[in-house]
């Protein structure tokens, strides 16, 4: 709870800075914050202005000022101010350019470089962060791996993260896998996708309390009920660890109207088909197997 409160406080300050930059063209310095760039009058749209501010956000940063670079609270708030622009940028390419500039400039001061990378990990890659944005984090990883500033052992960790983020990306085909329905019928993910416009695939564990909470929230949602009834959406609940001793418990917790299945032998993790980083993990997949939403936050889905 304290970490969540810290996230929210930092993000509120970041949004305030963001709105100042998208509305006003003058350089802004607020309460010791980093002086931000003057936005050219020729840039009119919020996306153009956000792109420009992101690309030049760190222009005033003195990386040789070790007192400031080593001030973790100041660096955290400044990073959040910067990352608050991500939803307003014109494209992933623009976001990637901005992160490339940031890490290129920080490369000569390794402690600051590592701190920024840890902040990106915490805010953009941690699923419980309100700023969670895996696609933006991919641009961070691209920049860091291209720089090769870190030692090879540490770079191995970020290569692994990149491999995980590249699985089942939004807009790309989902990995198919074999599954067993509770009736005993053998099937596959793609077979299950065919008879609805989109399928919410929920990877869960029957002993996970949060999974039970999410299931109840989905059951209580009028919108979810309506979409299931109309055939626009169905929910496929996949007990991915597939321990047969747990199947009686599984049968009790999955609601009528949902498709309940399991994967014997835990093929999902054994073959590294999906990155299960929290429980439950939710994917929205269309009838052709294209990922429409990856690792969706349940609260955002319901809202």
Short mmCIF file of C-alpha atoms in Angstrom, two decimals:
data_model
loop_
_atom_site.label_atom_id
_atom_site.label_comp_id
_atom_site.label_asym_id
_atom_site.label_seq_id
_atom_site.Cartn_x
_atom_site.Cartn_y
_atom_site.Cartn_z
CA UNK A 1 0.00 0.00 0.00
CA UNK A 2 2.85 2.42 0.80
CA UNK A 3 4.47 1.72 -2.57
CA UNK A 4 1.13 2.34 -4.32
CA UNK A 5 0.71 5.63 -2.44
CA UNK A 6 4.23 6.67 -3.44
CA UNK A 7 3.45 5.85 -7.06
CA UNK A 8 0.29 7.94 -6.99
CA UNK A 9 1.89 10.96 -5.30
CA UNK A 10 4.73 11.00 -7.82
CA UNK A 11 2.34 10.61 -10.74
CA UNK A 12 0.11 13.49 -9.58
CA UNK A 13 3.13 15.80 -9.56
CA UNK A 14 4.13 14.48 -12.97
CA UNK A 15 0.73 15.22 -14.47
CA UNK A 16 0.88 18.80 -13.14
CA UNK A 17 4.21 19.30 -14.92
CA UNK A 18 2.87 17.66 -18.06
CA UNK A 19 -0.15 19.95 -18.28
CA UNK A 20 2.06 23.00 -17.82
CA UNK A 21 4.23 21.94 -20.74
CA UNK A 22 1.40 21.08 -23.11
CA UNK A 23 -0.42 24.34 -22.46
CA UNK A 24 2.41 26.86 -22.18
CA UNK A 25 5.36 27.43 -24.50
CA UNK A 26 7.74 29.09 -22.04
CA UNK A 27 10.51 27.29 -20.19
CA UNK A 28 9.23 26.09 -16.82
CA UNK A 29 11.13 25.69 -13.57
CA UNK A 30 9.01 24.71 -10.56
CA UNK A 31 10.29 24.28 -7.01
CA UNK A 32 13.70 22.98 -7.97
CA UNK A 33 12.38 20.83 -10.81
CA UNK A 34 14.45 20.43 -13.94
CA UNK A 35 14.06 23.41 -16.27
CA UNK A 36 12.09 22.14 -19.23
CA UNK A 37 12.46 23.19 -22.86
CA UNK A 38 10.69 26.03 -24.58
CA UNK A 39 8.24 24.50 -27.03
CA UNK A 40 8.26 26.16 -30.51
CA UNK A 41 5.06 28.01 -31.34
CA UNK A 42 4.87 26.08 -34.60
CA UNK A 43 4.03 22.91 -32.68
CA UNK A 44 0.31 23.10 -32.05
CA UNK A 45 -1.07 19.66 -31.30
CA UNK A 46 -0.64 17.99 -27.89
CA UNK A 47 1.15 15.05 -29.57
CA UNK A 48 3.66 17.32 -31.32
CA UNK A 49 4.31 19.22 -28.12
CA UNK A 50 4.61 16.04 -26.06
CA UNK A 51 7.11 14.61 -28.57
CA UNK A 52 9.20 17.75 -28.43
CA UNK A 53 9.20 17.99 -24.63
CA UNK A 54 10.10 14.31 -24.31
CA UNK A 55 12.98 14.62 -26.78
CA UNK A 56 14.39 17.71 -25.02
CA UNK A 57 13.22 16.97 -21.46
CA UNK A 58 16.74 16.31 -20.15
CA UNK A 59 18.52 19.14 -22.04
CA UNK A 60 19.07 21.14 -18.84
CA UNK A 61 20.33 18.16 -16.86
CA UNK A 62 23.92 18.44 -15.66
CA UNK A 63 25.01 14.82 -15.42
CA UNK A 64 28.22 15.89 -13.71
CA UNK A 65 26.18 17.33 -10.82
CA UNK A 66 26.56 14.26 -8.62
CA UNK A 67 24.59 15.78 -5.73
CA UNK A 68 21.52 16.02 -7.94
CA UNK A 69 22.05 12.77 -9.83
CA UNK A 70 22.49 10.90 -6.54
CA UNK A 71 19.34 12.44 -5.04
CA UNK A 72 17.03 9.45 -5.49
CA UNK A 73 13.83 11.31 -4.57
CA UNK A 74 14.60 14.14 -6.98
CA UNK A 75 15.51 11.71 -9.77
CA UNK A 76 12.37 9.67 -9.15
CA UNK A 77 10.08 12.68 -9.37
CA UNK A 78 11.89 13.96 -12.46
CA UNK A 79 11.62 10.58 -14.14
CA UNK A 80 7.88 10.46 -13.35
CA UNK A 81 7.44 13.95 -14.83
CA UNK A 82 9.14 12.66 -17.97
CA UNK A 83 7.22 9.37 -18.11
CA UNK A 84 3.90 11.19 -17.62
CA UNK A 85 4.25 12.36 -21.21
CA UNK A 86 4.20 8.83 -22.63
CA UNK A 87 0.40 8.54 -23.12
CA UNK A 88 0.43 11.81 -25.08
CA UNK A 89 3.30 11.00 -27.47
CA UNK A 90 2.51 10.51 -31.13
CA UNK A 91 4.01 7.03 -31.46
CA UNK A 92 6.21 4.33 -29.96
CA UNK A 93 8.95 5.58 -32.27
CA UNK A 94 8.81 9.01 -30.63
CA UNK A 95 8.92 7.42 -27.18
CA UNK A 96 11.89 5.30 -28.22
CA UNK A 97 13.79 8.36 -29.46
CA UNK A 98 13.23 10.12 -26.14
CA UNK A 99 14.44 7.18 -24.06
CA UNK A 100 17.41 6.78 -26.41
CA UNK A 101 18.41 10.40 -25.74
CA UNK A 102 17.98 9.95 -21.99
CA UNK A 103 20.16 6.86 -21.67
CA UNK A 104 22.77 8.12 -24.13
CA UNK A 105 23.24 11.23 -21.99
CA UNK A 106 23.32 9.32 -18.73
CA UNK A 107 25.81 6.76 -20.07
CA UNK A 108 28.87 8.59 -18.69
CA UNK A 109 27.59 8.40 -15.12
CA UNK A 110 26.82 4.77 -14.35
CA UNK A 111 25.15 5.22 -10.91
CA UNK A 112 22.65 7.66 -12.44
CA UNK A 113 22.20 5.39 -15.44
CA UNK A 114 21.39 2.43 -13.18
CA UNK A 115 19.02 4.52 -11.06
CA UNK A 116 17.07 5.60 -14.15
CA UNK A 117 16.88 2.01 -15.33
CA UNK A 118 15.58 0.88 -11.94
CA UNK A 119 12.95 3.63 -12.03
CA UNK A 120 11.87 2.57 -15.52
CA UNK A 121 11.62 -1.02 -14.29
CA UNK A 122 9.55 0.04 -11.25
CA UNK A 123 7.16 2.39 -13.04
CA UNK A 124 6.84 0.91 -16.53
CA UNK A 125 7.51 -2.82 -16.09
CA UNK A 126 6.05 -3.57 -12.65
CA UNK A 127 2.47 -4.78 -13.36
CA UNK A 128 1.04 -3.19 -10.22
CA UNK A 129 2.33 0.27 -11.10
CA UNK A 130 -0.38 2.74 -12.21
CA UNK A 131 2.03 3.75 -15.01
CA UNK A 132 2.62 0.17 -16.21
CA UNK A 133 3.37 0.32 -19.94
CA UNK A 134 5.19 -2.67 -21.34
CA UNK A 135 5.44 -1.22 -24.85
CA UNK A 136 7.20 1.86 -23.52
CA UNK A 137 9.49 -0.36 -21.45
CA UNK A 138 10.50 -2.18 -24.64
CA UNK A 139 11.96 1.11 -25.92
CA UNK A 140 13.92 1.42 -22.65
CA UNK A 141 15.34 -2.07 -23.11
CA UNK A 142 16.22 -1.35 -26.73
CA UNK A 143 18.16 1.75 -25.66
CA UNK A 144 19.95 0.02 -22.78
CA UNK A 145 20.94 -3.04 -24.80
CA UNK A 146 22.20 -0.85 -27.65
CA UNK A 147 24.35 1.21 -25.24
CA UNK A 148 25.97 -1.83 -23.58
CA UNK A 149 26.99 0.41 -20.67
CA UNK A 150 26.18 -2.22 -18.05
CA UNK A 151 28.29 -5.26 -17.34
CA UNK A 152 27.45 -8.42 -19.34
CA UNK A 153 25.91 -10.24 -16.36
CA UNK A 154 23.42 -7.41 -15.71
CA UNK A 155 22.67 -7.08 -19.42
CA UNK A 156 21.61 -10.74 -19.40
CA UNK A 157 18.74 -9.79 -17.09
CA UNK A 158 17.50 -7.12 -19.47
CA UNK A 159 17.82 -9.40 -22.49
CA UNK A 160 15.60 -11.85 -20.64
CA UNK A 161 13.09 -9.08 -19.92
CA UNK A 162 13.09 -8.15 -23.61
CA UNK A 163 12.39 -11.76 -24.55
CA UNK A 164 9.46 -11.77 -22.12
CA UNK A 165 8.00 -8.49 -23.39
CA UNK A 166 8.20 -9.62 -27.01
CA UNK A 167 5.89 -12.58 -26.38
CA UNK A 168 2.28 -12.13 -27.46
CA UNK A 169 2.54 -8.40 -28.05
CA UNK A 170 -0.54 -6.33 -28.72
CA UNK A 171 -1.45 -6.48 -32.41
CA UNK A 172 0.46 -9.73 -32.99
CA UNK A 173 -0.70 -13.39 -33.06
CA UNK A 174 -1.08 -15.08 -29.69
CA UNK A 175 0.82 -18.30 -29.06
CA UNK A 176 -1.48 -21.28 -29.48
CA UNK A 177 -1.44 -24.11 -26.95
CA UNK A 178 -3.23 -27.35 -26.19
CA UNK A 179 -5.76 -27.40 -23.36
CA UNK A 180 -8.25 -29.74 -21.77
CA UNK A 181 -11.80 -28.70 -21.03
CA UNK A 182 -13.37 -29.72 -17.73
CA UNK A 183 -15.54 -32.16 -19.70
CA UNK A 184 -12.33 -33.97 -20.63
CA UNK A 185 -12.45 -32.82 -24.26
CA UNK A 186 -9.07 -31.96 -25.80
CA UNK A 187 -8.86 -28.62 -27.62
CA UNK A 188 -6.60 -25.66 -28.35
CA UNK A 189 -6.67 -21.95 -27.63
CA UNK A 190 -7.34 -21.07 -31.28
CA UNK A 191 -10.28 -23.48 -31.44
CA UNK A 192 -11.79 -21.77 -28.40
CA UNK A 193 -11.44 -18.34 -30.02
CA UNK A 194 -13.57 -19.03 -33.09
CA UNK A 195 -17.11 -18.57 -31.79
CA UNK A 196 -16.82 -15.06 -30.29
CA UNK A 197 -15.62 -11.68 -31.54
CA UNK A 198 -13.10 -11.62 -28.71
CA UNK A 199 -12.12 -13.84 -25.82
CA UNK A 200 -10.84 -12.76 -22.44
CA UNK A 201 -8.26 -15.40 -21.53
CA UNK A 202 -7.58 -15.54 -17.81
CA UNK A 203 -4.55 -17.47 -16.57
CA UNK A 204 -5.14 -18.14 -12.89
CA UNK A 205 -4.49 -20.36 -9.88
CA UNK A 206 -7.45 -21.61 -7.80
CA UNK A 207 -5.51 -20.92 -4.59
CA UNK A 208 -4.89 -17.27 -5.53
CA UNK A 209 -7.09 -14.93 -3.45
CA UNK A 210 -6.78 -12.08 -5.94
CA UNK A 211 -7.93 -14.43 -8.71
CA UNK A 212 -11.12 -15.09 -6.74
CA UNK A 213 -11.65 -11.34 -6.30
CA UNK A 214 -11.23 -10.68 -10.03
CA UNK A 215 -13.58 -13.53 -10.93
CA UNK A 216 -16.27 -12.10 -8.65
CA UNK A 217 -15.75 -8.59 -10.06
CA UNK A 218 -16.18 -9.87 -13.61
CA UNK A 219 -19.29 -11.83 -12.64
CA UNK A 220 -20.79 -8.68 -11.07
CA UNK A 221 -20.03 -6.44 -14.06
CA UNK A 222 -23.18 -5.60 -16.10
CA UNK A 223 -21.06 -4.82 -19.15
CA UNK A 224 -19.27 -8.18 -19.02
CA UNK A 225 -22.60 -9.98 -18.55
CA UNK A 226 -24.10 -8.15 -21.52
CA UNK A 227 -21.17 -8.88 -23.82
CA UNK A 228 -21.14 -12.56 -22.91
CA UNK A 229 -24.91 -12.85 -23.41
CA UNK A 230 -24.73 -11.19 -26.84
CA UNK A 231 -21.90 -13.45 -27.96
CA UNK A 232 -19.53 -10.52 -28.43
CA UNK A 233 -17.16 -11.88 -25.81
CA UNK A 234 -16.49 -15.02 -23.89
CA UNK A 235 -14.20 -15.76 -20.98
CA UNK A 236 -11.78 -18.66 -21.10
CA UNK A 237 -10.41 -19.43 -17.64
CA UNK A 238 -7.17 -21.42 -17.89
CA UNK A 239 -5.74 -23.15 -14.84
CA UNK A 240 -2.27 -23.17 -16.35
CA UNK A 241 -0.47 -25.27 -13.72
CA UNK A 242 -2.90 -28.09 -14.46
CA UNK A 243 -2.53 -30.18 -11.30
CA UNK A 244 -5.29 -32.77 -11.55
CA UNK A 245 -5.70 -32.95 -7.75
CA UNK A 246 -6.91 -29.32 -7.86
CA UNK A 247 -9.58 -29.88 -10.54
CA UNK A 248 -12.51 -30.37 -8.13
CA UNK A 249 -11.71 -26.98 -6.59
CA UNK A 250 -11.37 -25.45 -10.06
CA UNK A 251 -14.84 -26.68 -11.01
CA UNK A 252 -16.34 -24.92 -8.01
CA UNK A 253 -14.93 -21.44 -8.65
CA UNK A 254 -15.45 -20.90 -12.40
CA UNK A 255 -18.92 -19.41 -13.08
CA UNK A 256 -21.52 -20.85 -15.40
CA UNK A 257 -21.26 -19.30 -18.83
CA UNK A 258 -17.45 -19.24 -18.79
CA UNK A 259 -15.25 -21.83 -20.49
CA UNK A 260 -13.11 -23.60 -17.90
CA UNK A 261 -9.95 -25.41 -18.98
CA UNK A 262 -6.56 -26.52 -17.76
CA UNK A 263 -3.19 -27.37 -19.28
CA UNK A 264 -1.78 -30.68 -18.00
CA UNK A 265 1.95 -30.50 -17.41
CA UNK A 266 1.99 -26.69 -17.24
CA UNK A 267 2.89 -26.28 -20.92
CA UNK A 268 2.44 -22.49 -20.60
CA UNK A 269 5.49 -22.08 -18.38
CA UNK A 270 7.41 -25.19 -19.41
CA UNK A 271 7.52 -24.03 -23.04
CA UNK A 272 7.64 -20.32 -22.03
CA UNK A 273 4.65 -19.53 -24.22
CA UNK A 274 3.32 -16.68 -22.05
CA UNK A 275 4.91 -14.47 -19.41
CA UNK A 276 2.86 -14.97 -16.23
CA UNK A 277 4.06 -12.13 -14.03
CA UNK A 278 1.01 -11.70 -11.82
CA UNK A 279 -2.17 -13.59 -11.00
CA UNK A 280 -4.49 -13.50 -12.67
CA UNK A 281 -2.94 -12.59 -16.02
CA UNK A 282 -5.53 -11.37 -18.55
CA UNK A 283 -5.29 -11.30 -22.35
CA UNK A 284 -7.94 -10.08 -24.77
CA UNK A 285 -7.68 -12.00 -28.06
CA UNK A 286 -9.87 -11.71 -31.15
CA UNK A 287 -11.40 -14.58 -33.12
CA UNK A 288 -8.38 -14.77 -35.47
CA UNK A 289 -5.87 -15.05 -32.63
CA UNK A 290 -4.64 -11.45 -32.62
CA UNK A 291 -3.78 -10.01 -29.20
CA UNK A 292 -5.92 -6.94 -28.52
CA UNK A 293 -4.80 -6.48 -24.91
CA UNK A 294 -1.86 -7.98 -23.03
CA UNK A 295 -1.57 -8.42 -19.27
CA UNK A 296 -4.59 -6.20 -18.77
CA UNK A 297 -5.09 -4.54 -15.39
CA UNK A 298 -8.41 -6.00 -14.09
CA UNK A 299 -9.49 -2.67 -12.61
CA UNK A 300 -8.94 -0.86 -15.91
CA UNK A 301 -10.83 -3.59 -17.75
CA UNK A 302 -13.84 -3.22 -15.48
CA UNK A 303 -13.78 0.58 -15.69
#
